mmCIF file of C-alpha atoms and ligand atoms in Angstrom:
data_model
loop_
_atom_site.group_PDB
_atom_site.id
_atom_site.type_symbol
_atom_site.label_atom_id
_atom_site.label_comp_id
_atom_site.label_asym_id
_atom_site.label_seq_id
_atom_site.Cartn_x
_atom_site.Cartn_y
_atom_site.Cartn_z
ATOM 1 C CA MET A 7 -101.638 -93.605 38.277
ATOM 2 C CA GLN A 8 -100.955 -89.975 39.137
ATOM 3 C CA VAL A 9 -104.035 -87.749 38.868
ATOM 4 C CA VAL A 10 -104.634 -84.019 38.556
ATOM 5 C CA GLU A 11 -107.509 -82.891 40.742
ATOM 6 C CA ALA A 12 -109.610 -79.887 39.778
ATOM 7 C CA HIS A 13 -112.715 -78.832 41.703
ATOM 8 C CA GLY A 14 -112.744 -82.312 43.266
ATOM 9 C CA PHE A 15 -112.676 -84.148 39.908
ATOM 10 C CA LYS A 16 -109.695 -86.454 39.358
ATOM 11 C CA ILE A 17 -108.111 -86.681 35.897
ATOM 12 C CA PRO A 18 -105.442 -89.351 35.297
ATOM 13 C CA ILE A 19 -102.350 -87.447 34.162
ATOM 14 C CA VAL A 20 -101.719 -89.680 31.131
ATOM 15 C CA GLY A 21 -104.579 -90.379 28.749
ATOM 16 C CA LEU A 22 -104.932 -91.749 25.247
ATOM 17 C CA GLY A 23 -105.885 -89.454 22.360
ATOM 18 C CA THR A 24 -108.059 -91.171 19.768
ATOM 19 C CA TRP A 25 -108.415 -88.677 16.928
ATOM 20 C CA ALA A 26 -107.667 -90.544 13.670
ATOM 21 C CA VAL A 27 -106.533 -93.645 15.557
ATOM 22 C CA ARG A 28 -106.623 -96.814 13.478
ATOM 23 C CA HIS A 29 -108.687 -99.665 14.986
ATOM 24 C CA PRO A 30 -109.827 -97.564 17.960
ATOM 25 C CA ALA A 31 -111.651 -100.342 19.851
ATOM 26 C CA ARG A 32 -108.568 -102.556 19.856
ATOM 27 C CA ILE A 33 -106.162 -99.730 20.748
ATOM 28 C CA VAL A 34 -108.370 -98.412 23.556
ATOM 29 C CA GLU A 35 -108.776 -101.855 25.087
ATOM 30 C CA GLN A 36 -105.024 -102.472 24.840
ATOM 31 C CA ALA A 37 -104.222 -99.046 26.338
ATOM 32 C CA ILE A 38 -106.359 -99.816 29.356
ATOM 33 C CA ARG A 39 -104.543 -103.145 29.677
ATOM 34 C CA VAL A 40 -101.228 -101.218 29.670
ATOM 35 C CA GLY A 41 -102.540 -99.027 32.494
ATOM 36 C CA TYR A 42 -104.140 -95.975 30.846
ATOM 37 C CA ARG A 43 -107.183 -94.785 32.793
ATOM 38 C CA HIS A 44 -108.168 -91.799 30.689
ATOM 39 C CA ILE A 45 -109.455 -91.922 27.110
ATOM 40 C CA ASP A 46 -110.150 -88.859 24.968
ATOM 41 C CA THR A 47 -112.684 -88.834 22.147
ATOM 42 C CA ALA A 48 -115.064 -86.304 20.565
ATOM 43 C CA GLN A 49 -118.240 -86.205 18.532
ATOM 44 C CA MET A 50 -116.150 -84.849 15.655
ATOM 45 C CA TYR A 51 -113.809 -87.871 15.602
ATOM 46 C CA GLY A 52 -116.620 -90.173 14.501
ATOM 47 C CA ASN A 53 -115.287 -92.986 16.716
ATOM 48 C CA GLU A 54 -117.319 -92.778 19.938
ATOM 49 C CA ALA A 55 -118.912 -96.192 19.272
ATOM 50 C CA GLU A 56 -115.530 -97.917 18.856
ATOM 51 C CA VAL A 57 -114.007 -96.065 21.805
ATOM 52 C CA GLY A 58 -116.929 -97.121 24.014
ATOM 53 C CA GLU A 59 -116.551 -100.693 22.779
ATOM 54 C CA GLY A 60 -112.862 -100.705 23.747
ATOM 55 C CA VAL A 61 -113.637 -99.328 27.198
ATOM 56 C CA ARG A 62 -116.378 -101.909 27.787
ATOM 57 C CA ASN A 63 -114.228 -104.777 26.513
ATOM 58 C CA SER A 64 -111.423 -103.806 28.905
ATOM 59 C CA GLY A 65 -113.535 -104.866 31.859
ATOM 60 C CA LYS A 66 -112.246 -101.799 33.743
ATOM 61 C CA ARG A 67 -114.926 -99.296 32.843
ATOM 62 C CA ALA A 68 -115.380 -98.086 36.432
ATOM 63 C CA GLU A 69 -111.700 -97.053 36.647
ATOM 64 C CA VAL A 70 -111.538 -95.126 33.376
ATOM 65 C CA VAL A 71 -112.222 -91.433 32.766
ATOM 66 C CA VAL A 72 -113.842 -91.102 29.340
ATOM 67 C CA THR A 73 -113.888 -87.622 27.818
ATOM 68 C CA THR A 74 -115.986 -86.595 24.864
ATOM 69 C CA LYS A 75 -116.506 -83.165 23.312
ATOM 70 C CA VAL A 76 -119.516 -81.398 21.885
ATOM 71 C CA GLN A 77 -118.893 -80.006 18.442
ATOM 72 C CA PRO A 78 -119.097 -76.229 18.087
ATOM 73 C CA THR A 79 -122.133 -76.239 15.802
ATOM 74 C CA LEU A 80 -124.176 -77.981 18.534
ATOM 75 C CA LEU A 81 -123.653 -75.618 21.463
ATOM 76 C CA ALA A 82 -127.162 -74.147 21.619
ATOM 77 C CA PRO A 83 -128.904 -75.792 24.631
ATOM 78 C CA HIS A 84 -131.450 -77.863 22.716
ATOM 79 C CA ASP A 85 -128.825 -79.165 20.215
ATOM 80 C CA LEU A 86 -126.322 -79.791 22.981
ATOM 81 C CA GLU A 87 -128.703 -81.837 25.101
ATOM 82 C CA ARG A 88 -129.738 -83.960 22.129
ATOM 83 C CA SER A 89 -126.152 -84.462 20.972
ATOM 84 C CA VAL A 90 -124.919 -85.479 24.426
ATOM 85 C CA LYS A 91 -127.648 -88.108 24.667
ATOM 86 C CA GLU A 92 -126.598 -89.329 21.215
ATOM 87 C CA SER A 93 -122.930 -89.460 22.285
ATOM 88 C CA LEU A 94 -123.844 -91.543 25.299
ATOM 89 C CA ALA A 95 -125.905 -93.876 23.115
ATOM 90 C CA ARG A 96 -122.945 -94.300 20.723
ATOM 91 C CA LEU A 97 -120.485 -94.855 23.571
ATOM 92 C CA ARG A 98 -122.896 -97.317 25.247
ATOM 93 C CA LEU A 99 -121.552 -96.360 28.639
ATOM 94 C CA ASP A 100 -123.410 -95.567 31.863
ATOM 95 C CA VAL A 101 -122.180 -91.962 31.945
ATOM 96 C CA ILE A 102 -119.725 -89.595 30.249
ATOM 97 C CA ASP A 103 -117.010 -88.784 32.765
ATOM 98 C CA LEU A 104 -115.869 -85.472 31.331
ATOM 99 C CA LEU A 105 -117.849 -83.453 28.789
ATOM 100 C CA LEU A 106 -116.071 -80.598 26.981
ATOM 101 C CA ILE A 107 -116.958 -77.776 24.623
ATOM 102 C CA HIS A 108 -114.677 -78.737 21.701
ATOM 103 C CA TRP A 109 -114.202 -75.205 20.349
ATOM 104 C CA PRO A 110 -115.884 -71.968 21.336
ATOM 105 C CA ASN A 111 -118.664 -70.723 19.083
ATOM 106 C CA PRO A 112 -119.106 -66.939 19.244
ATOM 107 C CA ARG A 113 -122.654 -67.255 17.929
ATOM 108 C CA VAL A 114 -123.938 -69.050 21.026
ATOM 109 C CA PRO A 115 -123.783 -67.274 24.399
ATOM 110 C CA LEU A 116 -121.395 -69.170 26.659
ATOM 111 C CA ALA A 117 -123.780 -68.880 29.593
ATOM 112 C CA GLU A 118 -126.408 -70.823 27.629
ATOM 113 C CA THR A 119 -123.994 -73.607 26.655
ATOM 114 C CA LEU A 120 -122.515 -73.957 30.133
ATOM 115 C CA GLY A 121 -126.007 -73.788 31.613
ATOM 116 C CA ALA A 122 -127.057 -76.726 29.424
ATOM 117 C CA MET A 123 -123.878 -78.665 30.223
ATOM 118 C CA SER A 124 -124.425 -78.072 33.940
ATOM 119 C CA LYS A 125 -127.976 -79.374 33.558
ATOM 120 C CA MET A 126 -126.621 -82.515 31.835
ATOM 121 C CA LYS A 127 -124.309 -82.969 34.804
ATOM 122 C CA ARG A 128 -127.112 -82.545 37.363
ATOM 123 C CA GLU A 129 -129.255 -85.032 35.406
ATOM 124 C CA GLY A 130 -126.464 -87.638 35.487
ATOM 125 C CA TYR A 131 -125.342 -87.645 31.835
ATOM 126 C CA THR A 132 -121.828 -86.491 32.743
ATOM 127 C CA ARG A 133 -119.760 -86.404 35.929
ATOM 128 C CA ALA A 134 -117.878 -83.192 35.128
ATOM 129 C CA ILE A 135 -117.739 -80.426 32.526
ATOM 130 C CA GLY A 136 -114.892 -78.513 30.913
ATOM 131 C CA VAL A 137 -113.765 -76.594 27.843
ATOM 132 C CA SER A 138 -111.220 -76.832 25.047
ATOM 133 C CA ASN A 139 -109.397 -74.255 22.943
ATOM 134 C CA PHE A 140 -110.442 -71.457 25.293
ATOM 135 C CA THR A 141 -108.451 -68.214 25.514
ATOM 136 C CA VAL A 142 -107.762 -66.360 28.766
ATOM 137 C CA ALA A 143 -110.746 -64.039 28.192
ATOM 138 C CA LEU A 144 -113.080 -66.967 27.486
ATOM 139 C CA LEU A 145 -111.835 -68.817 30.572
ATOM 140 C CA ASP A 146 -112.628 -65.791 32.715
ATOM 141 C CA GLU A 147 -116.110 -65.597 31.225
ATOM 142 C CA ALA A 148 -116.741 -69.343 31.536
ATOM 143 C CA ASN A 149 -115.812 -69.331 35.198
ATOM 144 C CA LYS A 150 -118.067 -66.350 35.838
ATOM 145 C CA VAL A 151 -121.182 -67.736 34.154
ATOM 146 C CA SER A 152 -121.037 -71.512 34.636
ATOM 147 C CA PRO A 153 -123.423 -72.909 37.262
ATOM 148 C CA GLU A 154 -121.163 -75.969 37.715
ATOM 149 C CA PRO A 155 -117.348 -75.882 38.045
ATOM 150 C CA VAL A 156 -115.368 -75.936 34.804
ATOM 151 C CA VAL A 157 -112.673 -78.497 35.569
ATOM 152 C CA CYS A 158 -110.283 -78.262 32.612
ATOM 153 C CA ASN A 159 -109.175 -76.511 29.459
ATOM 154 C CA GLN A 160 -107.857 -78.868 26.790
ATOM 155 C CA ILE A 161 -105.346 -76.966 24.648
ATOM 156 C CA GLU A 162 -102.517 -77.576 22.227
ATOM 157 C CA CYS A 163 -99.483 -77.905 24.460
ATOM 158 C CA HIS A 164 -95.977 -79.246 23.777
ATOM 159 C CA PRO A 165 -92.392 -77.987 24.042
ATOM 160 C CA PHE A 166 -92.576 -75.993 20.792
ATOM 161 C CA LEU A 167 -95.471 -73.763 21.871
ATOM 162 C CA ASN A 168 -95.528 -71.273 24.736
ATOM 163 C CA GLN A 169 -98.867 -71.509 26.556
ATOM 164 C CA ASP A 170 -97.788 -69.677 29.740
ATOM 165 C CA LYS A 171 -100.681 -67.184 29.746
ATOM 166 C CA VAL A 172 -103.489 -69.655 29.319
ATOM 167 C CA ILE A 173 -101.865 -72.095 31.765
ATOM 168 C CA ALA A 174 -101.655 -69.301 34.360
ATOM 169 C CA ALA A 175 -105.341 -68.501 33.785
ATOM 170 C CA CYS A 176 -106.269 -72.169 34.306
ATOM 171 C CA LYS A 177 -104.316 -72.208 37.582
ATOM 172 C CA ARG A 178 -106.029 -69.020 38.714
ATOM 173 C CA HIS A 179 -109.406 -70.685 38.143
ATOM 174 C CA GLY A 180 -108.386 -73.990 39.769
ATOM 175 C CA MET A 181 -108.675 -75.776 36.414
ATOM 176 C CA ALA A 182 -106.561 -78.625 35.057
ATOM 177 C CA VAL A 183 -104.638 -78.135 31.809
ATOM 178 C CA VAL A 184 -105.000 -81.046 29.384
ATOM 179 C CA ALA A 185 -102.356 -81.006 26.638
ATOM 180 C CA TYR A 186 -103.418 -82.121 23.193
ATOM 181 C CA SER A 187 -100.883 -82.873 20.447
ATOM 182 C CA PRO A 188 -98.425 -83.306 23.357
ATOM 183 C CA ILE A 189 -95.762 -84.906 21.144
ATOM 184 C CA ALA A 190 -96.345 -82.305 18.446
ATOM 185 C CA ARG A 191 -97.868 -84.947 16.159
ATOM 186 C CA GLY A 192 -94.606 -86.862 16.260
ATOM 187 C CA GLY A 193 -92.503 -83.676 15.893
ATOM 188 C CA ALA A 194 -90.687 -84.284 19.175
ATOM 189 C CA THR A 195 -88.806 -87.096 17.463
ATOM 190 C CA GLY A 196 -85.590 -85.839 15.915
ATOM 191 C CA ASN A 197 -85.419 -82.650 17.948
ATOM 192 C CA ARG A 198 -81.769 -82.276 18.927
ATOM 193 C CA ILE A 199 -82.356 -81.076 22.518
ATOM 194 C CA LEU A 200 -85.076 -83.630 23.330
ATOM 195 C CA GLU A 201 -83.025 -86.448 21.802
ATOM 196 C CA HIS A 202 -79.914 -85.333 23.731
ATOM 197 C CA ILE A 203 -81.752 -85.196 27.070
ATOM 198 C CA GLY A 204 -83.361 -88.536 26.230
ATOM 199 C CA VAL A 205 -79.948 -90.208 25.842
ATOM 200 C CA ALA A 206 -79.028 -89.136 29.396
ATOM 201 C CA HIS A 207 -82.156 -90.847 30.772
ATOM 202 C CA ALA A 208 -82.337 -93.760 28.305
ATOM 203 C CA LYS A 209 -85.663 -92.359 27.047
ATOM 204 C CA SER A 210 -86.977 -91.299 23.627
ATOM 205 C CA ALA A 211 -87.466 -87.668 22.613
ATOM 206 C CA ALA A 212 -91.243 -88.236 22.744
ATOM 207 C CA GLN A 213 -90.982 -89.467 26.331
ATOM 208 C CA VAL A 214 -88.858 -86.440 27.310
ATOM 209 C CA GLY A 215 -91.429 -84.063 25.787
ATOM 210 C CA LEU A 216 -94.273 -85.822 27.616
ATOM 211 C CA ARG A 217 -92.330 -85.913 30.892
ATOM 212 C CA TYR A 218 -91.688 -82.164 30.560
ATOM 213 C CA LEU A 219 -95.468 -81.624 30.649
ATOM 214 C CA VAL A 220 -96.436 -84.113 33.372
ATOM 215 C CA GLN A 221 -93.628 -82.812 35.577
ATOM 216 C CA GLN A 222 -95.470 -79.468 35.496
ATOM 217 C CA GLY A 223 -98.752 -81.116 36.499
ATOM 218 C CA ILE A 224 -100.152 -80.947 32.964
ATOM 219 C CA VAL A 225 -102.328 -83.858 31.789
ATOM 220 C CA VAL A 226 -101.176 -85.366 28.469
ATOM 221 C CA ILE A 227 -103.226 -87.316 25.919
ATOM 222 C CA PRO A 228 -100.752 -88.646 23.321
ATOM 223 C CA ARG A 229 -102.238 -90.597 20.451
ATOM 224 C CA THR A 230 -100.832 -93.695 18.830
ATOM 225 C CA SER A 231 -102.198 -96.525 16.727
ATOM 226 C CA ARG A 232 -99.199 -98.718 17.594
ATOM 227 C CA ILE A 233 -99.331 -101.111 20.524
ATOM 228 C CA GLU A 234 -95.603 -100.730 21.337
ATOM 229 C CA ARG A 235 -95.904 -96.946 21.536
ATOM 230 C CA LEU A 236 -98.777 -97.223 24.025
ATOM 231 C CA GLU A 237 -96.215 -98.507 26.512
ATOM 232 C CA GLU A 238 -93.559 -96.002 25.493
ATOM 233 C CA ASN A 239 -95.886 -93.022 25.963
ATOM 234 C CA PHE A 240 -96.995 -94.337 29.342
ATOM 235 C CA ALA A 241 -93.499 -94.945 30.779
ATOM 236 C CA LEU A 242 -92.980 -91.432 32.150
ATOM 237 C CA PHE A 243 -92.663 -92.009 35.873
ATOM 238 C CA ASP A 244 -89.313 -93.743 36.280
ATOM 239 C CA PHE A 245 -87.188 -90.677 35.527
ATOM 240 C CA GLU A 246 -87.079 -86.986 36.397
ATOM 241 C CA LEU A 247 -85.838 -84.004 34.410
ATOM 242 C CA SER A 248 -83.465 -81.631 36.187
ATOM 243 C CA GLU A 249 -84.237 -77.929 36.513
ATOM 244 C CA ALA A 250 -81.600 -77.209 33.829
ATOM 245 C CA GLU A 251 -83.186 -79.751 31.461
ATOM 246 C CA MET A 252 -86.638 -78.247 32.072
ATOM 247 C CA GLN A 253 -85.217 -74.802 31.209
ATOM 248 C CA ASP A 254 -83.561 -76.095 28.016
ATOM 249 C CA ILE A 255 -86.889 -77.593 26.882
ATOM 250 C CA TYR A 256 -88.770 -74.407 27.823
ATOM 251 C CA LYS A 257 -86.541 -72.513 25.368
ATOM 252 C CA LEU A 258 -87.713 -74.693 22.450
ATOM 253 C CA ALA A 259 -90.993 -72.769 22.133
ATOM 254 C CA HIS A 260 -91.178 -70.503 19.096
ATOM 255 C CA PRO A 261 -93.833 -68.228 17.555
ATOM 256 C CA SER A 262 -94.708 -70.630 14.742
ATOM 257 C CA GLY A 263 -94.826 -73.659 17.030
ATOM 258 C CA ARG A 264 -98.581 -74.094 16.819
ATOM 259 C CA ILE A 265 -99.709 -77.143 14.838
ATOM 260 C CA VAL A 266 -103.478 -76.990 15.010
ATOM 261 C CA ASP A 267 -104.837 -74.020 13.096
ATOM 262 C CA TRP A 268 -106.020 -71.578 15.737
ATOM 263 C CA THR A 269 -107.898 -69.522 13.153
ATOM 264 C CA TRP A 270 -109.946 -72.582 12.257
ATOM 265 C CA SER A 271 -113.596 -71.807 12.384
ATOM 266 C CA PRO A 272 -116.445 -73.846 11.013
ATOM 267 C CA LYS A 273 -119.019 -72.301 8.744
ATOM 268 C CA TRP A 274 -121.320 -71.081 11.481
ATOM 269 C CA ASP A 275 -124.289 -70.552 9.169
HETATM 270 N N1 LIG B 835 -109.422 -80.465 21.673
HETATM 271 C C1 LIG B 835 -108.939 -80.358 20.449
HETATM 272 O O1 LIG B 835 -109.270 -79.434 19.681
HETATM 273 C C2 LIG B 835 -107.934 -81.367 19.983
HETATM 274 C C3 LIG B 835 -107.157 -81.092 18.850
HETATM 275 C C4 LIG B 835 -106.200 -82.047 18.463
HETATM 276 C C5 LIG B 835 -106.070 -83.226 19.200
HETATM 277 N N2 LIG B 835 -106.861 -83.467 20.283
HETATM 278 C C6 LIG B 835 -106.741 -84.727 21.088
HETATM 279 O O2 LIG B 835 -105.386 -84.897 21.473
HETATM 280 C C7 LIG B 835 -104.917 -86.166 21.028
HETATM 281 C C8 LIG B 835 -103.430 -86.142 20.752
HETATM 282 O O3 LIG B 835 -103.085 -85.156 19.813
HETATM 283 P P1 LIG B 835 -102.695 -85.478 18.282
HETATM 284 O O4 LIG B 835 -103.361 -86.728 17.877
HETATM 285 O O5 LIG B 835 -102.994 -84.235 17.518
HETATM 286 O O6 LIG B 835 -101.105 -85.580 18.277
HETATM 287 P P2 LIG B 835 -99.940 -86.290 19.146
HETATM 288 O O7 LIG B 835 -100.503 -87.189 20.175
HETATM 289 O O8 LIG B 835 -99.030 -85.202 19.577
HETATM 290 O O9 LIG B 835 -99.177 -87.108 18.028
HETATM 291 C C9 LIG B 835 -99.700 -88.237 17.394
HETATM 292 C C10 LIG B 835 -98.730 -88.645 16.306
HETATM 293 O O10 LIG B 835 -97.459 -88.966 16.884
HETATM 294 C C11 LIG B 835 -97.098 -90.308 16.563
HETATM 295 N N3 LIG B 835 -96.528 -90.899 17.803
HETATM 296 C C12 LIG B 835 -97.190 -91.372 18.880
HETATM 297 N N4 LIG B 835 -96.341 -91.797 19.826
HETATM 298 C C13 LIG B 835 -95.090 -91.587 19.337
HETATM 299 C C14 LIG B 835 -93.803 -91.832 19.851
HETATM 300 N N5 LIG B 835 -93.622 -92.365 21.064
HETATM 301 N N6 LIG B 835 -92.737 -91.501 19.075
HETATM 302 C C15 LIG B 835 -92.907 -90.957 17.854
HETATM 303 N N7 LIG B 835 -94.114 -90.700 17.306
HETATM 304 C C16 LIG B 835 -95.210 -91.021 18.052
HETATM 305 C C17 LIG B 835 -98.372 -90.992 16.142
HETATM 306 O O11 LIG B 835 -98.090 -91.967 15.136
HETATM 307 P P3 LIG B 835 -98.490 -93.539 15.365
HETATM 308 O O12 LIG B 835 -99.976 -93.588 15.505
HETATM 309 O O13 LIG B 835 -97.973 -94.171 14.115
HETATM 310 O O14 LIG B 835 -97.775 -93.967 16.595
HETATM 311 C C18 LIG B 835 -99.158 -89.848 15.526
HETATM 312 O O15 LIG B 835 -98.765 -89.644 14.186
HETATM 313 C C19 LIG B 835 -105.794 -86.425 19.789
HETATM 314 O O16 LIG B 835 -105.731 -87.761 19.373
HETATM 315 C C20 LIG B 835 -107.134 -85.987 20.324
HETATM 316 O O17 LIG B 835 -107.681 -86.973 21.174
HETATM 317 C C21 LIG B 835 -107.774 -82.536 20.700
#
């Protein structure tokens, strides 16, 4: 399995998203059987227990990178430390591999949150720390104030959304980019260009969209609740897109391509 290395931490380039997955324990176990070595969950998904069960049942725990994310209302140090211990108890794993801030919370100083996450790393609760949904300005700040290296930024990323600026900022800071909603919640299917390129390679539009990202060194975490699609979304390494095909896909991005509401903000009070 190809990996993306950031600050010495290795992230398998294809992972499984588990938000809203049906029967998560079964799907996670099956994904690992197919060859996935990276599983993405979050406190907010309410499925850490089932995800942990699937990882344990696979018998391959030591090979798998398990990511979970701290919800934005729990980023103050005391809350964060308690919630990470609770996540680990729900997962019933030895350690969290990659611990992320799920969304920034402007009410909690970033230095405090990253200080607490770094402490959790030093105390052995997680092997690495990272962020999600961070802008260029927040990435600059995070890298300035974090005692431990920030290894990734997990962001919405697929052919219909231009993320050039934030990807460039990640590169500048030596961070991996992890693409969420990488098949645009199924929206890749039916796109004329992706379908057309897919025919040339005997691949589906979803596979072309995923290949477009991994070919740029971007980690992808597609989600499916269907066993047969686990294999489809993993079969990305037996074909290569030409420079012209990459350019055609690049042109699919448009201003309203974002799926996940960027203005989303919880009630902070
Ligand atoms: N950090 C964050 O704020 C954040 C936000 C959103 C998501 N995420 C993470 O990223 C993961 C993936 O993103 P996502 O769940 O939003 O969307 P996604 O992976 O882009 O799309 C999932 C949808 O596409 C369908 N699908 C899967 N494989 C397919 C294929 N080969 N062909 C056609 N349709 C296919 C799935 O249906 P079936 O299940 O029926 O196959 C599902 O409806 C999440 O599960 C979560 O772990 C993180």
